[in-house]
Coordinates of C-alpha atoms and ligand atoms in Angstrom, one line a residue:
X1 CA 0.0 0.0 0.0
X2 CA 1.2 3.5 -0.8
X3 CA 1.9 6.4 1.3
X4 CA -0.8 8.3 -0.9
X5 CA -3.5 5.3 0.1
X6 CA -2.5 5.1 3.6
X7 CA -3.1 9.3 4.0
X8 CA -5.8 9.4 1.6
X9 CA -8.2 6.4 4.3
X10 CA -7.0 8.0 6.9
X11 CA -7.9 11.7 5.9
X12 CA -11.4 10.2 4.9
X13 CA -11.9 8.5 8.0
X14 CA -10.5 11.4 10.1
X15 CA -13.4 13.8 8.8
X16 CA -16.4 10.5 7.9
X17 CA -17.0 9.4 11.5
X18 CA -14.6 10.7 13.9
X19 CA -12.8 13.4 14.2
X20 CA -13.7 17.2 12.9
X21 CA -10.3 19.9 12.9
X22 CA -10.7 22.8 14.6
X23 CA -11.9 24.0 18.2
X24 CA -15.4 22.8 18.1
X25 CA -16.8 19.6 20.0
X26 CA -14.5 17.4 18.4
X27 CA -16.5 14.9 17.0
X28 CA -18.9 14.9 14.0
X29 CA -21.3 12.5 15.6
X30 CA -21.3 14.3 18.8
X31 CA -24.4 13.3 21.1
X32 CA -26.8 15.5 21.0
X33 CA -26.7 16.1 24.4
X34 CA -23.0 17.0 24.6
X35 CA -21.7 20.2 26.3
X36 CA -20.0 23.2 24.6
X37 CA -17.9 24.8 27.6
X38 CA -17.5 27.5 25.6
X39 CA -21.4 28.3 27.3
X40 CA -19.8 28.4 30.5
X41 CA -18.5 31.2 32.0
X42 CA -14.6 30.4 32.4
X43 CA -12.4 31.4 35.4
X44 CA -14.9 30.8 38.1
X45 CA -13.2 28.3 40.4
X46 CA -9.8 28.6 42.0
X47 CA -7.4 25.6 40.8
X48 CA -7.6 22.6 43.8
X49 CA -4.6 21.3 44.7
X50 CA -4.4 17.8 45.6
X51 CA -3.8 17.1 49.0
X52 CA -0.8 15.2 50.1
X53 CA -1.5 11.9 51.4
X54 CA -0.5 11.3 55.0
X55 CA 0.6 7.4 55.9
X56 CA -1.9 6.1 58.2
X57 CA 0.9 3.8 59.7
X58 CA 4.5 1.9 59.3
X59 CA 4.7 -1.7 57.5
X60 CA 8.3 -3.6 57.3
X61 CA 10.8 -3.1 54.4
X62 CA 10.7 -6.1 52.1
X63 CA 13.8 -5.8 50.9
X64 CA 15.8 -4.5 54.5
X65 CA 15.2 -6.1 58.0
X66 CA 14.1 -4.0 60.4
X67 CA 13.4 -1.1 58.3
X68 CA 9.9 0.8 58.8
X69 CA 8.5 2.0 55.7
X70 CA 5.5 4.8 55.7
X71 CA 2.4 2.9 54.7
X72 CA -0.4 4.2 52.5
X73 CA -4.3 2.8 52.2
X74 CA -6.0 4.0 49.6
X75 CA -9.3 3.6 48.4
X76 CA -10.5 3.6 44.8
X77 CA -13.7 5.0 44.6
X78 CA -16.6 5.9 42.4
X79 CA -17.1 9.7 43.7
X80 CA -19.2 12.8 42.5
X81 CA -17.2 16.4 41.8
X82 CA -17.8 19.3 40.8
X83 CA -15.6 20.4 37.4
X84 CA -17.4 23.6 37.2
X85 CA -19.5 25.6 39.4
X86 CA -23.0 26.0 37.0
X87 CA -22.5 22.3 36.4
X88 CA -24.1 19.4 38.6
X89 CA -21.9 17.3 39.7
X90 CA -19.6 14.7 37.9
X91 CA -20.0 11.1 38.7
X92 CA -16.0 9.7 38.3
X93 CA -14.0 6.9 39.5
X94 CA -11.2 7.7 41.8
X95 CA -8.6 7.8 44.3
X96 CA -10.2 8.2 47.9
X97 CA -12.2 11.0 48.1
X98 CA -11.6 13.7 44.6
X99 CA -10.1 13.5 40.9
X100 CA -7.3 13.6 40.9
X101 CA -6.4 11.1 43.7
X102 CA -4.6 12.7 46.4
X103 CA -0.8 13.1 45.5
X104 CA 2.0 10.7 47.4
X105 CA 5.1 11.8 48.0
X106 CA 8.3 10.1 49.5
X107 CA 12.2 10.7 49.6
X108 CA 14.4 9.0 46.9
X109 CA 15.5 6.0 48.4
X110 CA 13.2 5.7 51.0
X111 CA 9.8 4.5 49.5
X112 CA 6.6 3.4 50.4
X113 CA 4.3 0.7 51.0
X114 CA 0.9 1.1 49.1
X115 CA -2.3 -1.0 49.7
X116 CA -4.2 -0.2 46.7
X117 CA -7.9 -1.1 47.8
X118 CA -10.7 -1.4 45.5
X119 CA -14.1 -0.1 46.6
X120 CA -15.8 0.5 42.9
X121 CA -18.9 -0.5 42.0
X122 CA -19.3 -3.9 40.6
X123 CA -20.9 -2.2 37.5
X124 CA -19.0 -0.1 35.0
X125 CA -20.6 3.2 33.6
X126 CA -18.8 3.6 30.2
X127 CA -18.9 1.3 27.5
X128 CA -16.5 -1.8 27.6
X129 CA -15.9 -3.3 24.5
X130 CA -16.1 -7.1 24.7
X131 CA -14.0 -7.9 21.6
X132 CA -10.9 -6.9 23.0
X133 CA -8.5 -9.4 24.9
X134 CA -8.4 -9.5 28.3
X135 CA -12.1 -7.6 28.3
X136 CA -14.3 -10.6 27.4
X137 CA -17.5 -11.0 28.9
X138 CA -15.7 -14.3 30.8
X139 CA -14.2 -11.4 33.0
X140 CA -15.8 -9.5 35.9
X141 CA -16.6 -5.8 34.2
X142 CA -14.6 -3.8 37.0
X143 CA -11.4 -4.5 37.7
X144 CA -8.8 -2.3 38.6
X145 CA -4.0 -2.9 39.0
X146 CA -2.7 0.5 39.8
X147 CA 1.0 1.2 38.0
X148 CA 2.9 3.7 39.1
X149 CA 4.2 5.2 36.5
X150 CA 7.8 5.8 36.0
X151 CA 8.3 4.1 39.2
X152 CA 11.9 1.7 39.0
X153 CA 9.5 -1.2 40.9
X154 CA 10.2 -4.6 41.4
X155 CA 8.2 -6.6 39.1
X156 CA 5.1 -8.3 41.6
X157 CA 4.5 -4.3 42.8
X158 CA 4.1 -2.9 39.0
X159 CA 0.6 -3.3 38.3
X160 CA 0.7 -5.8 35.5
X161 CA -2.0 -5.6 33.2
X162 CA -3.3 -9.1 34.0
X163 CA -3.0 -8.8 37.4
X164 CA -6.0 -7.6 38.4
X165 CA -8.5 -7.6 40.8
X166 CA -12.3 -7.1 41.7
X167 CA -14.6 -4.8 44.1
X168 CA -13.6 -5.6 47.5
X169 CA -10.1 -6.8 47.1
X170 CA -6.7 -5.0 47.3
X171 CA -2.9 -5.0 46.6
X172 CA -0.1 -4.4 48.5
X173 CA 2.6 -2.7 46.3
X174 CA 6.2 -1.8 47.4
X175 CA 7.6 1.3 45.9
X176 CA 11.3 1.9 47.1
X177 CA 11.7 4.9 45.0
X178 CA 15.5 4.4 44.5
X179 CA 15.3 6.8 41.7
X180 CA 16.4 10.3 41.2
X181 CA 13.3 13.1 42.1
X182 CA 10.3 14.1 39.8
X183 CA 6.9 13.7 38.9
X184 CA 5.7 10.6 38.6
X185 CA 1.8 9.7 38.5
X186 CA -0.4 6.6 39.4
X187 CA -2.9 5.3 37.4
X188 CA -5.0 2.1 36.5
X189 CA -3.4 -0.3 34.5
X190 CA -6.2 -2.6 33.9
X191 CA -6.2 -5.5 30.6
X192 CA -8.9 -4.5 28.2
X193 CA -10.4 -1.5 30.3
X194 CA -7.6 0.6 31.4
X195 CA -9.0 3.8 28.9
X196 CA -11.9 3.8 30.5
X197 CA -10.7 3.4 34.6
X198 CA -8.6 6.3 33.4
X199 CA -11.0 8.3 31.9
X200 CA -13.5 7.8 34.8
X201 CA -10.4 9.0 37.1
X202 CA -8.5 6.5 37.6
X203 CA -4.8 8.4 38.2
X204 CA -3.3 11.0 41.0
X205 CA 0.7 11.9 41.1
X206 CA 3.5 10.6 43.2
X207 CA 6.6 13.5 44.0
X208 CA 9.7 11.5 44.4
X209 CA 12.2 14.5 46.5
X210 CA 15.9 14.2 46.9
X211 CA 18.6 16.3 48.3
X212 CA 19.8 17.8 45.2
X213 CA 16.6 19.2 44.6
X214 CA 16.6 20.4 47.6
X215 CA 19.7 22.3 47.4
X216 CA 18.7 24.1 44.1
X217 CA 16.2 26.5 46.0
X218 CA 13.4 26.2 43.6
X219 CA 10.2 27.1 44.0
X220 CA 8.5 25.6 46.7
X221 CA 5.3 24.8 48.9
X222 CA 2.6 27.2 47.3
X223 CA 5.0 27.9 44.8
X224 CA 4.9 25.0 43.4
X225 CA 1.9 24.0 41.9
X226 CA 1.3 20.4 40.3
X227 CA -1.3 20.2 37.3
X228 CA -2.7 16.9 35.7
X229 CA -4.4 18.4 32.7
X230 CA -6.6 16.0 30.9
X231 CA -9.5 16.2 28.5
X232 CA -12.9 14.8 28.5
X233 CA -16.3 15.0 26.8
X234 CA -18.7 15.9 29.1
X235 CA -22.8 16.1 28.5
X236 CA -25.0 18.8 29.1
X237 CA -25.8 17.6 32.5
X238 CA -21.8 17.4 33.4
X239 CA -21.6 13.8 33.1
X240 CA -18.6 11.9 31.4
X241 CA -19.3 11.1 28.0
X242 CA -17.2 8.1 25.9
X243 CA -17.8 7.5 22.7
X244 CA -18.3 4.7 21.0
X245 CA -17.9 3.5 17.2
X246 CA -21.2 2.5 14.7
X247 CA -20.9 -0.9 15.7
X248 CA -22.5 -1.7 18.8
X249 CA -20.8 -5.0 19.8
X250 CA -17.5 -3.6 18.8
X251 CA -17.6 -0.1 20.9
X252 CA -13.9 0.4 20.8
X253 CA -13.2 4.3 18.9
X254 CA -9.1 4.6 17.8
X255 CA -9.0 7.8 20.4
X256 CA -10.5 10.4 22.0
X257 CA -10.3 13.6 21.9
X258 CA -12.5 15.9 24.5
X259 CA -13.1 20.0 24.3
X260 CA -13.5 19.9 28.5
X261 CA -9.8 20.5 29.2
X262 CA -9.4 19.8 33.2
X263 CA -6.7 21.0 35.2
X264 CA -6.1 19.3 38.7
X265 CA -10.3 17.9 37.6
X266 CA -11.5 21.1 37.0
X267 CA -13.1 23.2 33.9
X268 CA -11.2 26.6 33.5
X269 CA -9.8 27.3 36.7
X270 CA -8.2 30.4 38.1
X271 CA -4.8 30.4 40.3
X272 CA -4.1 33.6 41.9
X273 CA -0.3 33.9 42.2
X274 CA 2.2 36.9 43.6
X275 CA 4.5 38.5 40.8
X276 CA 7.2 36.1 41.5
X277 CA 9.2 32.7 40.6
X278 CA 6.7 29.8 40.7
X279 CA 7.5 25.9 39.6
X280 CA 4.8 24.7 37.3
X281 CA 4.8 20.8 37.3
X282 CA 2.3 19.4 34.5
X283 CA 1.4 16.0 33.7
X284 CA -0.5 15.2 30.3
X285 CA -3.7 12.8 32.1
X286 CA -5.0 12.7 28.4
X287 CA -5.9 9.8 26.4
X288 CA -4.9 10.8 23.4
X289 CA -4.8 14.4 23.4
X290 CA -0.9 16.2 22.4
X291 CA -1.1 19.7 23.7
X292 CA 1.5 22.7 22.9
X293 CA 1.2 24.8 26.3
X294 CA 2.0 28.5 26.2
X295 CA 1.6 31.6 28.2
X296 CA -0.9 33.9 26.1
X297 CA 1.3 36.5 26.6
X298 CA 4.0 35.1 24.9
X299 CA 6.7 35.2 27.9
X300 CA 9.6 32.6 28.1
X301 CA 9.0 29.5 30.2
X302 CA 12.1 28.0 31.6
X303 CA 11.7 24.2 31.0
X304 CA 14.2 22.5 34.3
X305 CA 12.9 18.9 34.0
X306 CA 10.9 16.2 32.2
X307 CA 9.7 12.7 32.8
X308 CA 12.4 11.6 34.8
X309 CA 13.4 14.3 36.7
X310 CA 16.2 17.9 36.2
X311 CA 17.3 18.6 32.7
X312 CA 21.1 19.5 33.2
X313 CA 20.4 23.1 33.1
X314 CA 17.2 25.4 32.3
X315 CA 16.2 25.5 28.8
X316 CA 13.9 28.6 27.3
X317 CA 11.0 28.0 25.5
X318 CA 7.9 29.3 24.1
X319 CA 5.8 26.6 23.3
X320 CA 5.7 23.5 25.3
X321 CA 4.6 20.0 24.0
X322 CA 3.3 17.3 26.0
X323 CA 2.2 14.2 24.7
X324 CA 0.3 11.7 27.0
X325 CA 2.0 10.8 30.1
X326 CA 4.8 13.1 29.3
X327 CA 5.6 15.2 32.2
X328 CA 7.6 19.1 31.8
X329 CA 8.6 20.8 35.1
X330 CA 8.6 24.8 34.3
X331 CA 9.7 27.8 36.4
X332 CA 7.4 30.8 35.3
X333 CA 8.6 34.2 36.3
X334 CA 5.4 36.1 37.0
X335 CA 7.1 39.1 38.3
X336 CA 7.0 41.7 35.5
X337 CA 3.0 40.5 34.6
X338 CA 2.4 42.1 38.6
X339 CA -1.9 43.2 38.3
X340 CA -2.2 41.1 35.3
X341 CA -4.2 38.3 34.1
X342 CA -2.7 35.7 32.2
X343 CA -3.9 32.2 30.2
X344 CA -1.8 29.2 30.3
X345 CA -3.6 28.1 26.6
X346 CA -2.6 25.7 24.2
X347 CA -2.9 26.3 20.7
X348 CA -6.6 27.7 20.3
X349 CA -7.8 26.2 24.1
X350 CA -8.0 27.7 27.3
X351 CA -6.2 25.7 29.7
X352 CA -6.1 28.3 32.8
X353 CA -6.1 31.7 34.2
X354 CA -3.3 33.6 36.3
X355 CA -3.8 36.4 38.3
X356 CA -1.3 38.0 39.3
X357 CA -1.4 40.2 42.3
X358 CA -0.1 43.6 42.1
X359 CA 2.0 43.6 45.1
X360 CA 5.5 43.0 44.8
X361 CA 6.9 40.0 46.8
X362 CA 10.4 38.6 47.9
X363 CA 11.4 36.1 45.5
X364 CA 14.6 33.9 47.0
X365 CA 14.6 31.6 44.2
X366 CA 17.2 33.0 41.4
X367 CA 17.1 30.0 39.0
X368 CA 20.4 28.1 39.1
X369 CA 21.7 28.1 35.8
X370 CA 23.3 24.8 36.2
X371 CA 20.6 21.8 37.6
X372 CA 22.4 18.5 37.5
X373 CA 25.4 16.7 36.2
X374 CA 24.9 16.4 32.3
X375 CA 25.3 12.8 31.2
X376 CA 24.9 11.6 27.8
X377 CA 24.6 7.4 27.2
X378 CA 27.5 6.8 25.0
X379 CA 26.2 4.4 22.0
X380 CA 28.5 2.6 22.0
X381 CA 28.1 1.1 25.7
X382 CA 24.7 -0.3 24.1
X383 CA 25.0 -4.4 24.1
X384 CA 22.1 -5.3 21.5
X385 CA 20.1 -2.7 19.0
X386 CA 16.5 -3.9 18.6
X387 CA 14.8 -2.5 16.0
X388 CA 11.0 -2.6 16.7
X389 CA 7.8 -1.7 14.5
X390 CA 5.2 0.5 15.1
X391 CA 2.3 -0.9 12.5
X392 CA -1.3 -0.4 12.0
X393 CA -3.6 -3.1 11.5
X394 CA -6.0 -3.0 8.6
X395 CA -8.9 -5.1 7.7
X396 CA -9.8 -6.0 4.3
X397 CA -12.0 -2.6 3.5
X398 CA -8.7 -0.9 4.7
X399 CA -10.2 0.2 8.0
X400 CA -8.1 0.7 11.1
X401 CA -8.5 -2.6 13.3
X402 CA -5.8 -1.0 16.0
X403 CA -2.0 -0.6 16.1
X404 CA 0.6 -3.2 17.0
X405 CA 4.1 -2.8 18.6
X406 CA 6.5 -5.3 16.2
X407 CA 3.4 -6.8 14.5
X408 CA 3.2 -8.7 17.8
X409 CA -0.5 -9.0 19.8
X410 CA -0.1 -9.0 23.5
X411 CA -0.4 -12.7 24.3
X412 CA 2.4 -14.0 21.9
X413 CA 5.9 -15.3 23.8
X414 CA 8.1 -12.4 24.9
X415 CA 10.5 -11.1 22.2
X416 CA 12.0 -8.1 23.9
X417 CA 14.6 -9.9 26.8
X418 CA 17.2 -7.5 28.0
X419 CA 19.7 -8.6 30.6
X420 CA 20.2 -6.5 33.7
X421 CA 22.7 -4.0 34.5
X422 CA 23.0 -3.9 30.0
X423 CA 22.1 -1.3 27.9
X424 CA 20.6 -1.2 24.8
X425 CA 19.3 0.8 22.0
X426 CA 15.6 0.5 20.8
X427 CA 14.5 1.7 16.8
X428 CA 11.2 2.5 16.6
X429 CA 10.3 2.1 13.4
X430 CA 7.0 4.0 13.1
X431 CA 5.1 3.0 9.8
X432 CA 2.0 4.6 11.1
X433 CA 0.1 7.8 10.0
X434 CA -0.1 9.2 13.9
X435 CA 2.8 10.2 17.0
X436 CA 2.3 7.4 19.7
X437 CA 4.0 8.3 22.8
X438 CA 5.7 5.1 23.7
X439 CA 6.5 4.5 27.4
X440 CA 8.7 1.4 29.1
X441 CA 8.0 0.5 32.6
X442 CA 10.9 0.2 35.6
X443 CA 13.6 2.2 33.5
X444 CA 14.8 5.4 32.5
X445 CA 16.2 6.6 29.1
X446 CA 17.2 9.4 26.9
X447 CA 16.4 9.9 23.2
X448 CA 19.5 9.3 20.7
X449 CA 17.5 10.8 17.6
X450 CA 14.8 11.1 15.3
X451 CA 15.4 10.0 11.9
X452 CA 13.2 9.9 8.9
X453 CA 12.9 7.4 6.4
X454 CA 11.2 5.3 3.4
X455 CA 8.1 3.7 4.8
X456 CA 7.5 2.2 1.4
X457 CA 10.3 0.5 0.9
X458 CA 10.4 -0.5 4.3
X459 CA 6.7 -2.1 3.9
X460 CA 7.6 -3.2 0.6
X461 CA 10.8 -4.9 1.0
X462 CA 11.7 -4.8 4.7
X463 CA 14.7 -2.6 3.9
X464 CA 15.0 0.8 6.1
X465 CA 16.9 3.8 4.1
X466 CA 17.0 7.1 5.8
X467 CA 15.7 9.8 3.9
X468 CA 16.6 12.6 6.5
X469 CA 19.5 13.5 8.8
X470 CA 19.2 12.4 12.5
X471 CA 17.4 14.9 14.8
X472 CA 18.9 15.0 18.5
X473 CA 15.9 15.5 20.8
X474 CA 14.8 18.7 21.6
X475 CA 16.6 20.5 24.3
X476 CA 13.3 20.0 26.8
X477 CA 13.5 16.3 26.1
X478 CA 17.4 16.0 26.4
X479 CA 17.0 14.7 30.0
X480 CA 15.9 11.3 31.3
X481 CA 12.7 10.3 29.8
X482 CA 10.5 6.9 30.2
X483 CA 7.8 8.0 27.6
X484 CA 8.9 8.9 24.3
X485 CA 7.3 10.6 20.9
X486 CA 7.5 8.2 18.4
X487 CA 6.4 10.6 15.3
X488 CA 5.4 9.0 11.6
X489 CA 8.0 8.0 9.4
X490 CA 10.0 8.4 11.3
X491 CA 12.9 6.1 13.1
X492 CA 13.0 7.2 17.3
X493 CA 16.4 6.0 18.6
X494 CA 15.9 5.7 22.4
X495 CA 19.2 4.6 24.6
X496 CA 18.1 2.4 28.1
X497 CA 19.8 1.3 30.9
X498 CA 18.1 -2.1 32.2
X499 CA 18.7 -1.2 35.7
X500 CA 16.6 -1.8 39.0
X501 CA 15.1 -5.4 38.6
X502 CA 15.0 -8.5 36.9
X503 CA 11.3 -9.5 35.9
X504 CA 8.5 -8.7 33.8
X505 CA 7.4 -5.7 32.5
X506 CA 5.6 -4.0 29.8
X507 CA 6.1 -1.2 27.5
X508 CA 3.4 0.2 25.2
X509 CA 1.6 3.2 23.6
X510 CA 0.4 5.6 26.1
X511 CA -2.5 6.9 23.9
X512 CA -4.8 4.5 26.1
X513 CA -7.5 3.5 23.2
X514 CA -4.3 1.8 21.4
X515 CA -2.8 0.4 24.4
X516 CA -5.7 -1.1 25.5
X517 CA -6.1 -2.6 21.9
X518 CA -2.9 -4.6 21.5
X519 CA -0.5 -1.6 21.4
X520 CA 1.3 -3.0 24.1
X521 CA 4.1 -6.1 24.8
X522 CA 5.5 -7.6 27.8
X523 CA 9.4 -7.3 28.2
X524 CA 11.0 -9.6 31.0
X525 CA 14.8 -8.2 32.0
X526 CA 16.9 -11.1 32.6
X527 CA 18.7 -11.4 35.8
X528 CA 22.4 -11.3 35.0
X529 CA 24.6 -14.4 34.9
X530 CA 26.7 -14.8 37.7
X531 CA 30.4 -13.6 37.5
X532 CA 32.9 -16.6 37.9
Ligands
C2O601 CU1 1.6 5.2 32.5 CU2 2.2 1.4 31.5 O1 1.9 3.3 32.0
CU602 CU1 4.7 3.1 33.4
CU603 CU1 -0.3 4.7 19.8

């Protein structure tokens, strides 16, 4: 199949039944009943804040005797919220007692012990498609296995997709955190279903701190403000909307896209802020959605990490993109915007509104200009290159049946079988029409390059030519990532350290419609072979 074909369906489909450009409601089919927030009057609620979990006790170390770990319970919930204050309330499925889920945060090295308890309802409100594996009617309908994402966890703590379980039952799940700081988040991992546990509510954040950090003088306490932005469809009368394909029995939609952009789970808030230094830490809780955030105003926004923690010295930006699960840590220097109002947007949307009071205030936090140690993985330490497809499934009337990771559904044998303490290089070879943001559990890696190249010929006769020169990331992605932009035709070079724990893991699509359609694989990390 051509290039020309491939854009031509994909155009056609894009405009037929799914998706419509442009700010509007984002769907041609739209229910009738869906809500336009541009009705609402915007800026009317002050930004929440998740709280910060406090332990409730002390459990054992698993992996040191006689070391007290704090210990978290935490209850996932079906709960109602407000996302806006003329709308009734929003029924969603959460963390304890509000979307997001309270934040947890612990001291590299230290961790935590999590009892992840599940107190849903045994009925799910949004539409499960049956077709897929691991959702069959066979299974119970609500399930949940929390992941903590970009956690370095041993394996029986990591929320593997299968391992699952129903209303009433928990999991214990050991987090020792022996990672550098950032922002991490948690979120429902479950087979077949995890898009819509997510979309419900399914996912809070987890702060990992450390002494270098701390010695930087960023930012801090209600300076820094931590934002999970996600979008959803919502009706008329404020409830979640998901949609679903024509075919009834086959409910399953490629993505989704909302126009209700939430910040921290609500619709347009305000955050009133002093004209000083604050540390903006945002988390894309999307779906599907890619956002390009920006002040309106056009002022510089100092990028100082990303997924996995400081960027080896602040970068300046304009625009900042996030694609799902990617996470940017900015320092925003509100102090020459004193009596102002400013929108965090991106692209055409509102996002959020600053105001900034007029009174001057001390601001002790002169942005270092160096953050942490550069390191770059040398390519040559790698001990295997894997080269690794990103396809799209067609059926015979050249419709979209889902994407694939190597051509590979979920349930065939492992391929991917790195040995701990190695590293290797992974070529994701995208031969899709679409970015997929691809994410590895337990490790940590930077991004060689981006590279384009023949997707004919590659199709055609397996053979990859470059057509481009290599791209080195972008200088807000040059830092330790685990979730990566894979963009079309193009080749991602990533460069990963197997380190942490033998066992197995997945890595997959972070778009959640694809994921939970077979854009996902297990990986097991071999232990390494004793040294004579
Ligand atoms: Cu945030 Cu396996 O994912
Ligand atoms: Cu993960
Ligand atoms: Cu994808």
């Amino acid at each position: 199949m051509t290039d020309l074909f491939r854009s031509t369906r994909r155009t056609f489909l894009k405009t037929s039944s799914l998706i419509v450009a442009g700010t509007g409601l984002g769907w041609a089919e739209a229910p009738s009943d869906a809500l336009d927030p541009s009705t609402l009057t915007p800026f009317v609620d002050p930004l929440p804040i998740p709280r910060v979990l406090t332990p409730s006790g002390k459990r054992a170390n698993p992996e040191h005797h006689g070391e007290q770990l704090p210990f978290y319970r935490v209850s996932m919930r079906e709960i109602s919220q407000k996302v806006h204050r003329d709308l009734p309330a929003t029924r969603m499925w959460s963390f304890e007692d509000s979307f997001p889920g309270p934040t947890l945060e612990v001291q590299s090295g230290q961790g935590a012990i999590v009892e992840w308890a599940n107190a849903l309802p045994i009925r799910h409100f949004l539409p499960i498609d049956h077709t897929l594996h691991g959702a069959e009617k066979s299974v119970p309908e609500v399930r949940s296995v929390i992941h903590l994402h970009g956690g370095r966890t041993p394996p029986d703590s990591d929320g593997y997709p299968e391992n699952w379980v129903v209303p009433g039952k928990s999991q214990n799940c050991f987090y020792p955190a022996k990672q550098d700081a950032a922002l991490l988040f948690y979120h429902d991992h479950t087979m077949g279903i995890n898009r819509l546990n997510i979309y419900a509510g399914m996912q809070g954040l987890f702060i990992v701190r450390d002494p270098l950090e701390a010695s930087l003088n960023l930012p801090s306490g209600k300076y820094e403000i931590p934002m999970l932005i996600c979008d959803r469809m919502l009706r008329k009368d404020g409830q979640l909307s998901y949609p679903v394909s024509e075919h009834p029995d086959r409910p399953w939609v490629p993505e989704v896209f909302g126009n209700a952009m939430l910040v921290n789970g609500k619709l347009l808030p305000y955050h009133e802020v002093e004209p000083r230094k604050y540390r903006l830490r945002i988390m894309n809780g999307s779906n599907a959605r890619f956002y390009r955030f920006s002040l309106e105003n056009k002022k510089p926004l100092s990028v100082i990490g990303d997924d996995q923690g400081l960027l080896s010295a602040p970068v300046t930006v304009q625009k900042i993109p996030l694609a799902p699960a990617e996470r940017t840590d900015l320092v925003v220097d509100f102090s020459d915007m004193a009596g102002t109002h400013v929108k965090l947007i991106s692209d055409s949307f509102d996002i959020l509104e600053f105001r900034v009071s007029a009174k001057a205030a001390g601001d002790a936090s002169p942005l270092p200009s160096t953050l942490r140690p550069p390191l770059r993985l040398d390519p040559a330490t790698a001990v295997t290159t894997r080269r690794l497809t990103l396809d799209e499934r067609m059926d015979d009337i050249q419709r979209s049946m889902g994407m694939l990771l190597n051509n590979t559904p979920w349930h065939m044998p492992i391929t991917e079988k790195p040995t701990l303490g190695t590293t290797e290089i992974w070529e994701l070879v995208n031969l899709t029409d679409d970015s997929h943001p691809i994410h590895l559990h337990l490790v940590r890696f930077q991004i060689l390059d981006r590279r384009r190249f023949d997707q004919f010929e590659y199709q055609t006769k397996g053979t990859l030519r470059y057509t481009g020169a290599a791209i080195p990331p972008e200088s807000h992605e040059a830092g330790w990532k685990d979730t990566v932009r894979a963009d079309p035709a193009m080749v991602t070079r990533i460069i990963i350290p197997f380190e942490g724990y033998a066992g197995r893991y997945v890595w997959h699509c972070h778009i959640l419609e694809h994921e939970d359609n077979e854009m996902m694989r297990p990986f097991e990390v071999l232990a390494a072979p004793e040294k004579a």
